[in-house]
PDB file of C-alpha atoms in Angstrom:
ATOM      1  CA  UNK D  82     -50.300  21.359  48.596  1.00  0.00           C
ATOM      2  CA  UNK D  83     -52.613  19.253  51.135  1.00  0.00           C
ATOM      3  CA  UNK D  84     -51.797  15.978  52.175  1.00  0.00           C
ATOM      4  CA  UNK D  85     -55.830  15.243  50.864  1.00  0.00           C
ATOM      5  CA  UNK D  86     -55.063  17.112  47.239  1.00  0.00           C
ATOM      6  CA  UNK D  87     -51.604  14.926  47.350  1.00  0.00           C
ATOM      7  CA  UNK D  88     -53.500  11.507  48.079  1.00  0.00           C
ATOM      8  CA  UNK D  89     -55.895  12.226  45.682  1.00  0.00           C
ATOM      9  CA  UNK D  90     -53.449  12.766  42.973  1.00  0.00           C
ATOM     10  CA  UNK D  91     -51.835   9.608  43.474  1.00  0.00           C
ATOM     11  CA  UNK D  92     -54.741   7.382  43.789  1.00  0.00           C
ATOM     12  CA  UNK D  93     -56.216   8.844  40.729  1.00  0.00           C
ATOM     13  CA  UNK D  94     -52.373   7.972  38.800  1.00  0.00           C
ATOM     14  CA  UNK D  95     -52.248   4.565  40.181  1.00  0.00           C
ATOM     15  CA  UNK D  96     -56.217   4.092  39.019  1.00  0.00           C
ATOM     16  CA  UNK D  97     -54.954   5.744  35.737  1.00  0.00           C
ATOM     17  CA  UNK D  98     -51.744   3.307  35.511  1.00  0.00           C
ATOM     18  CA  UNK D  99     -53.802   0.040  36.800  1.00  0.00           C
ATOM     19  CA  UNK D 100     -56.476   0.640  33.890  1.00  0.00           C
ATOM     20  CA  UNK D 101     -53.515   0.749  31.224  1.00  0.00           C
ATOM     21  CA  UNK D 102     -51.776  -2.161  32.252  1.00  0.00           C
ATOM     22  CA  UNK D 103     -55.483  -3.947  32.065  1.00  0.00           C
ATOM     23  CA  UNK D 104     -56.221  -3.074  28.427  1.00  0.00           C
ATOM     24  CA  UNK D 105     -52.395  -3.532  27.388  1.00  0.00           C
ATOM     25  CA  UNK D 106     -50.997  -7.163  26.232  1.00  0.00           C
ATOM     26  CA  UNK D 107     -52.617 -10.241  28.088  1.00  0.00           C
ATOM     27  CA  UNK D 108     -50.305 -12.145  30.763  1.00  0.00           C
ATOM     28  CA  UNK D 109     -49.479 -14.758  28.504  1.00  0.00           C
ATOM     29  CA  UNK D 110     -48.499 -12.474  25.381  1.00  0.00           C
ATOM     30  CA  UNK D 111     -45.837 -10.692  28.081  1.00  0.00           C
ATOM     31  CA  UNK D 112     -44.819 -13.672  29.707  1.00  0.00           C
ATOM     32  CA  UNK D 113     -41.250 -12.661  31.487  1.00  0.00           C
ATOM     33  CA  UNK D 114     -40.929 -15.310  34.331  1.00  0.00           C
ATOM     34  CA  UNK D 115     -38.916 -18.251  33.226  1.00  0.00           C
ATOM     35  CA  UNK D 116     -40.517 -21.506  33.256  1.00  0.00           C
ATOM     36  CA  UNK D 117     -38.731 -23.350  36.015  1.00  0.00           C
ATOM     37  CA  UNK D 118     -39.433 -20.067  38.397  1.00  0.00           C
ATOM     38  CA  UNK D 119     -43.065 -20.198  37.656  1.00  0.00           C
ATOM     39  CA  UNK D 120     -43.367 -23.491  38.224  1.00  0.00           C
ATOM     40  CA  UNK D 121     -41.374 -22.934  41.393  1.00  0.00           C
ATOM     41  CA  UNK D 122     -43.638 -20.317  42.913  1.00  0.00           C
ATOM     42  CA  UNK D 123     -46.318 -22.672  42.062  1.00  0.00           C
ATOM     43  CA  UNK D 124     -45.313 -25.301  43.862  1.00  0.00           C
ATOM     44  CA  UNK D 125     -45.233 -22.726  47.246  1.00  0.00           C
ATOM     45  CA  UNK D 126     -48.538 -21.624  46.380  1.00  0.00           C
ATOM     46  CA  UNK D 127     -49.598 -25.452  46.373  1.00  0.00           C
ATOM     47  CA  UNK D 128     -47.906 -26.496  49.740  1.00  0.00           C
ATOM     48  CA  UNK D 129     -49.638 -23.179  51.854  1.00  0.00           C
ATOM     49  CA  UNK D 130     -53.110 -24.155  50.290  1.00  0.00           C
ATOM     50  CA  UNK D 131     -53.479 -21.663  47.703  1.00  0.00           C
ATOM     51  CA  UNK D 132     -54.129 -23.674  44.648  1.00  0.00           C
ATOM     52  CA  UNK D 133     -55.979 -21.257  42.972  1.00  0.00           C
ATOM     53  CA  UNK D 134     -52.487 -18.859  42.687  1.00  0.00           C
ATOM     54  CA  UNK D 135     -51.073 -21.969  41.494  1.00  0.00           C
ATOM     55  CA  UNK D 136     -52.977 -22.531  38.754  1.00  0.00           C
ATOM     56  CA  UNK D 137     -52.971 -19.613  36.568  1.00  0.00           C
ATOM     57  CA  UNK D 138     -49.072 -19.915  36.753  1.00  0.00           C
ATOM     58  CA  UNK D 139     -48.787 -23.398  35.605  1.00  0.00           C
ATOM     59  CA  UNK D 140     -50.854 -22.554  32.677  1.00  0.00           C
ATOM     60  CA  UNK D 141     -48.681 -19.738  31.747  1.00  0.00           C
ATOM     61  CA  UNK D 142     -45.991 -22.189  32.212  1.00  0.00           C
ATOM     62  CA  UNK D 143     -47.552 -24.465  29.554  1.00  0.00           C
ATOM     63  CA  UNK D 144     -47.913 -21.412  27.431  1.00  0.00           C
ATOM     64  CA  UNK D 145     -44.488 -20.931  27.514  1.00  0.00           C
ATOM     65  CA  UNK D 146     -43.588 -24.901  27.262  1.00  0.00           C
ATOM     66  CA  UNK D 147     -46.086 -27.390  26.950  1.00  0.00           C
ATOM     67  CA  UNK D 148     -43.072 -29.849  26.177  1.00  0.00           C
ATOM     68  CA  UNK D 149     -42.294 -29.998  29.686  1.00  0.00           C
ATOM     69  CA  UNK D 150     -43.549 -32.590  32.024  1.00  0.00           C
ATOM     70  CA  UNK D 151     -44.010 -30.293  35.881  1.00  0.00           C
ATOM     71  CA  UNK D 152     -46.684 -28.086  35.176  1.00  0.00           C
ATOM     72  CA  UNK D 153     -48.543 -30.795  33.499  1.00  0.00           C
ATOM     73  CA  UNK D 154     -47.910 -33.127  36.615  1.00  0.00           C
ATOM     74  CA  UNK D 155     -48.651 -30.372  38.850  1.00  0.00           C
ATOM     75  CA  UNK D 156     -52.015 -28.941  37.194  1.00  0.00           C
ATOM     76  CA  UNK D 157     -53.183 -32.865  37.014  1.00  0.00           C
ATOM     77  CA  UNK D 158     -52.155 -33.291  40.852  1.00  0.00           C
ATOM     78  CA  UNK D 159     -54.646 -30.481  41.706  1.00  0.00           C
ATOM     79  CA  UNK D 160     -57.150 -31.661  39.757  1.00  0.00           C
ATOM     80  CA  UNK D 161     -57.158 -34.902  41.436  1.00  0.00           C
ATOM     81  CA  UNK D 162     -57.198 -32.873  44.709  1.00  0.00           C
ATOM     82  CA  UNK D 163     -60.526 -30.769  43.381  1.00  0.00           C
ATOM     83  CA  UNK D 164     -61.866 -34.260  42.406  1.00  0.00           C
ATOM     84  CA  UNK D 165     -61.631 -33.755  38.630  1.00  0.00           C
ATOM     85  CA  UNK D 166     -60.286 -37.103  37.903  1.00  0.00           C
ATOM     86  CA  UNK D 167     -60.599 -37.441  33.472  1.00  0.00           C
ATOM     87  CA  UNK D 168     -58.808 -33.803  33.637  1.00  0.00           C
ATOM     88  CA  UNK D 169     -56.194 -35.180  35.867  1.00  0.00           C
ATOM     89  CA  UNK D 170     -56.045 -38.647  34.213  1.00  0.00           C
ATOM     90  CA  UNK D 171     -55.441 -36.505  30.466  1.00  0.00           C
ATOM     91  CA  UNK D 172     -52.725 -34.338  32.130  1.00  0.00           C
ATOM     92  CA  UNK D 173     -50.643 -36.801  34.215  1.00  0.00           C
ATOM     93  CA  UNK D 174     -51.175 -38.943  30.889  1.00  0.00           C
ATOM     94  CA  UNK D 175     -49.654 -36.150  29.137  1.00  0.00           C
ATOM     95  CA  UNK D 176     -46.632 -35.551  31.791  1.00  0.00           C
ATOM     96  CA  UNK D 177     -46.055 -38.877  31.136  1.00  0.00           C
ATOM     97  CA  UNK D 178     -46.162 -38.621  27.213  1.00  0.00           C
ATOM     98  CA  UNK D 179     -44.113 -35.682  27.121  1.00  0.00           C
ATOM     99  CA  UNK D 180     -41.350 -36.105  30.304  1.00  0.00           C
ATOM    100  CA  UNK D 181     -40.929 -40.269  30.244  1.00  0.00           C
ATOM    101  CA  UNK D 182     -41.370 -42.255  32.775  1.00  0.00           C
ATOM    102  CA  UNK D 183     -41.576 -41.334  36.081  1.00  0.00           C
ATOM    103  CA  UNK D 184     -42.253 -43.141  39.286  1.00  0.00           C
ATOM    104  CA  UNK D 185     -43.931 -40.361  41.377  1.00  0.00           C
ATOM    105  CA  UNK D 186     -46.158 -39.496  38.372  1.00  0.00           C
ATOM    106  CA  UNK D 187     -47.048 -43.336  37.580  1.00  0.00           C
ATOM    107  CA  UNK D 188     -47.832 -43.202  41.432  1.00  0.00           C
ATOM    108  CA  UNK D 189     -50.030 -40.877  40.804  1.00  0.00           C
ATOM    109  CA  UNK D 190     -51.934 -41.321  37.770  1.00  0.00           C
ATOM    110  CA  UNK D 191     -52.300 -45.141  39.785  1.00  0.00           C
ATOM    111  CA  UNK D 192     -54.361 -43.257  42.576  1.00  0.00           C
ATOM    112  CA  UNK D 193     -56.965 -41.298  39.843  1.00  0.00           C
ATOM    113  CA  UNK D 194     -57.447 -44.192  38.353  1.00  0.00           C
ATOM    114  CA  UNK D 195     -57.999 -46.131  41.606  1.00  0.00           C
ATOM    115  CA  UNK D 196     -60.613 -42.825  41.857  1.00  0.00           C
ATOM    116  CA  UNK D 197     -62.483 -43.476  38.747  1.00  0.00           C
ATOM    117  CA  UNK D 198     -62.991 -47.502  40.109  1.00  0.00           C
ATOM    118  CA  UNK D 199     -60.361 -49.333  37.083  1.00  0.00           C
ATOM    119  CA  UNK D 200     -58.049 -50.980  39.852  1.00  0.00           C
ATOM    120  CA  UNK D 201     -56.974 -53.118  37.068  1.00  0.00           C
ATOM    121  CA  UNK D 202     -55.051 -49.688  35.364  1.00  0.00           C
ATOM    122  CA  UNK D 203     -54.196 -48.775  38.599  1.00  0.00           C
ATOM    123  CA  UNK D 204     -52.350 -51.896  39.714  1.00  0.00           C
ATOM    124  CA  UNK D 205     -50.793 -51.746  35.968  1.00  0.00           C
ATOM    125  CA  UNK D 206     -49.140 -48.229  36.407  1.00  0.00           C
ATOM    126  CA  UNK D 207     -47.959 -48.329  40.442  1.00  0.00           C
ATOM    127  CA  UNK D 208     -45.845 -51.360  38.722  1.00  0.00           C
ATOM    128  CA  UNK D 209     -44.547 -50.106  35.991  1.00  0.00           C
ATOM    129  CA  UNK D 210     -43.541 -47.251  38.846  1.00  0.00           C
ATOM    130  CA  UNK D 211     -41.985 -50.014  41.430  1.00  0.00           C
ATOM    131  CA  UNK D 212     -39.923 -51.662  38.256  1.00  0.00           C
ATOM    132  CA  UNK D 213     -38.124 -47.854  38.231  1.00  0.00           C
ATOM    133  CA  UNK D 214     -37.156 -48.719  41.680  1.00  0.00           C
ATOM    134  CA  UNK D 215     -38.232 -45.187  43.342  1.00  0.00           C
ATOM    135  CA  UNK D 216     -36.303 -44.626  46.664  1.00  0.00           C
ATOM    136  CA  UNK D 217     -38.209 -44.753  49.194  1.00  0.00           C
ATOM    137  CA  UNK D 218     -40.569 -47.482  47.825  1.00  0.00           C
ATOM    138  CA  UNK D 219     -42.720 -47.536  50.575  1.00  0.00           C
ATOM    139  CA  UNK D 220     -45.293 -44.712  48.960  1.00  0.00           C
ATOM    140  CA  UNK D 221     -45.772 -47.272  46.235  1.00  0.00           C
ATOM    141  CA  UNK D 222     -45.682 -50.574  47.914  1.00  0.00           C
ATOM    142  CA  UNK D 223     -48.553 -48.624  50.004  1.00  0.00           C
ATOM    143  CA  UNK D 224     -50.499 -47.959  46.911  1.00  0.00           C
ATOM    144  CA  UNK D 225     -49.912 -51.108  45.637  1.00  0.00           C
ATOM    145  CA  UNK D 226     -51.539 -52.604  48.693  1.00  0.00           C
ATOM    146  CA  UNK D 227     -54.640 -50.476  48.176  1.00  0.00           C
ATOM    147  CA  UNK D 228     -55.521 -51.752  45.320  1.00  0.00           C
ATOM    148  CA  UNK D 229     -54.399 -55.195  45.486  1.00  0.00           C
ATOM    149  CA  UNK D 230     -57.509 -54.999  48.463  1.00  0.00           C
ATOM    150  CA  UNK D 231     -59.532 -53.408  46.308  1.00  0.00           C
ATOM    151  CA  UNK D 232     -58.895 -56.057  43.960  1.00  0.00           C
ATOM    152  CA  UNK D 233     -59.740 -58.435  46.752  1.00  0.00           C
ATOM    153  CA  UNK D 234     -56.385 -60.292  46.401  1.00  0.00           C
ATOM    154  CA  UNK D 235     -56.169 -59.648  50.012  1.00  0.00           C
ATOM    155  CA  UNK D 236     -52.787 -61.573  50.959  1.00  0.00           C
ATOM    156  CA  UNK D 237     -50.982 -59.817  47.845  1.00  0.00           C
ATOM    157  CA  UNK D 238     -52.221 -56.258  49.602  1.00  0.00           C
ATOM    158  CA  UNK D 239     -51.529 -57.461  53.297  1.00  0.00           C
ATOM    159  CA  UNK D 240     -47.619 -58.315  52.083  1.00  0.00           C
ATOM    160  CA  UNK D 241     -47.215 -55.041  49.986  1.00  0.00           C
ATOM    161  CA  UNK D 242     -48.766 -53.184  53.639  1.00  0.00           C
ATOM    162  CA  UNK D 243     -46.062 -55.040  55.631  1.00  0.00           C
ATOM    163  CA  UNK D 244     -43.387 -54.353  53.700  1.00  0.00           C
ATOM    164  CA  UNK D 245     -44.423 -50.599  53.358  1.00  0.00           C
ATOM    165  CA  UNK D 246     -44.563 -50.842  57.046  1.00  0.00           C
ATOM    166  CA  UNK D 247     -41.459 -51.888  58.023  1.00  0.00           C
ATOM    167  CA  UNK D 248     -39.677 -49.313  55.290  1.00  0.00           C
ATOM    168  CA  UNK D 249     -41.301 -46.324  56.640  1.00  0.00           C
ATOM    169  CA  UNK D 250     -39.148 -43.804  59.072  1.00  0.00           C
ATOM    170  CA  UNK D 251     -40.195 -43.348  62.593  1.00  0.00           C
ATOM    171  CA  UNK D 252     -40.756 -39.805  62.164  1.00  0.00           C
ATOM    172  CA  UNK D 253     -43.465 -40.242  59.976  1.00  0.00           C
ATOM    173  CA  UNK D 254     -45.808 -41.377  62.448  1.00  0.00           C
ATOM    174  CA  UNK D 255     -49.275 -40.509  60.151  1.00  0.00           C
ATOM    175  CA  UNK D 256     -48.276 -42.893  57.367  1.00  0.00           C
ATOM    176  CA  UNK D 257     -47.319 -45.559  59.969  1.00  0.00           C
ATOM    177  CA  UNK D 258     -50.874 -44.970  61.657  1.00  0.00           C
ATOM    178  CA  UNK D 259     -52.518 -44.846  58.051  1.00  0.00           C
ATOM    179  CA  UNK D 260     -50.333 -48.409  57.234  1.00  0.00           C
ATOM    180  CA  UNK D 261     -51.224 -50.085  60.851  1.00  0.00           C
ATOM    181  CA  UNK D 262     -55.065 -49.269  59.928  1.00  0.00           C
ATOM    182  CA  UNK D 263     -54.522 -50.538  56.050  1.00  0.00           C
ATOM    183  CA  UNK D 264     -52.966 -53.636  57.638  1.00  0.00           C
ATOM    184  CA  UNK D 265     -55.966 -54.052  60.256  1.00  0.00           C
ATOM    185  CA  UNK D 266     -58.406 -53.589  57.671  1.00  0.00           C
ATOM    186  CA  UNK D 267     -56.603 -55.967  54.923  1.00  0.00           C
ATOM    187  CA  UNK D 268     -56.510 -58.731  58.683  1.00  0.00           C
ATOM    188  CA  UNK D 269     -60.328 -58.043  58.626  1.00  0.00           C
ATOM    189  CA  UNK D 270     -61.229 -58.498  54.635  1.00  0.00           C
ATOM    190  CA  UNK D 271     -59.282 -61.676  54.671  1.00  0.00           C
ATOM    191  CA  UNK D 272     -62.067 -62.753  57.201  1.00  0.00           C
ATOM    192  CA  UNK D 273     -64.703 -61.126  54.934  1.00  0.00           C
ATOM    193  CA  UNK D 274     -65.591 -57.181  55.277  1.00  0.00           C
ATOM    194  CA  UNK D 275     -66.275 -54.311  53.079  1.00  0.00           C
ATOM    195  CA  UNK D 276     -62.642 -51.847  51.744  1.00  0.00           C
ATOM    196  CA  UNK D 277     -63.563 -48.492  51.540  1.00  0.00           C
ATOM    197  CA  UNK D 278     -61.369 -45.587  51.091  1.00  0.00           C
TER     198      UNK D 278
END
């Protein structure tokens, strides 16, 4: 037998075996990894920039449990990253609905609505997420402060930046560059300029 005739055979089983598998069950009616490990791998996917592996593994992780807040919280995270804010809005609504409350998903759902310009909801949620007293705080103080000056209650925003400020580790030296310029900015409204994000 020729290394060529040998080749040949197997590509034309693994052809043969790849078209099976295609017109046997769908993924989700032979779903075999466990929730938490899909949503897991997901969350790898998410932090090296491939959101679009992510995705089709969170769903299948609804499929399997859609009484389960992560995969809701996830999906609406990277829906709020794509710019889809009502789809994110319904599904870190519904990680709310179905896992409680939770200060890192408040946080969130504070900065899509912040997104689709109701600062009011916004400044409502980030405090329902600072009366769960989240450690650190400073995340939320720094939201807070965002839309306080979007609000244009700029010394409300200017103490919530501060305090942020003085809570966040050294190490972190692009949130203490992003806080200095929220803080210089806030300085700036108070004397009367334009907030944009």
């Amino acid at each position: 037998m020729t290394f060529g005739y040998f080749f040949r055979t197997v590509l034309a089983g693994a052809l043969l075996l790849s078209v099976v598998s295609c017109a046997g069950p769908d993924r989700r009616t032979s779903l075999q990894m466990p929730y938490d490990d899909r949503v897991r791998l997901a969350s790898i996917y998410i932090q090296s920039g491939q959101t679009g592996r992510a995705v089709p593994l969170l769903e299948d992780a609804l499929y399997q449990d859609d009484g389960r807040p992560e995969a809701w919280a996830m999906l609406g995270e990277i829906d709020y990253s794509e710019g889809n804010l009502d789809k994110a809005a319904a599904r870190l609504g519904k990680a709310l609905e179905v896992g409680g409350e939770n200060p890192v998903v408040l946080n969130n759902l504070a900065w899509v609505e912040m997104g689709r310009d109701d600062a009011a909801r916004a400044l409502a949620l980030v405090d329902r997420a600072l009366l769960l007293d989240p450690a650190p705080s400073y995340p939320y103080l720094d939201t807070r402060a965002r839309i306080l000056g979007k609000l244009e209650r700029y010394g409300e925003a200017l103490a919530d930046a501060g305090a942020a400020r003085n809570l966040v580790p050294d190490h972190e030296l692009n949130t203490i560059r992003e806080l200095d310029d929220l803080i210089t900015e806030l300085e700036g409204l108070a004397a009367g300029g334009p907030l944009e994000y």
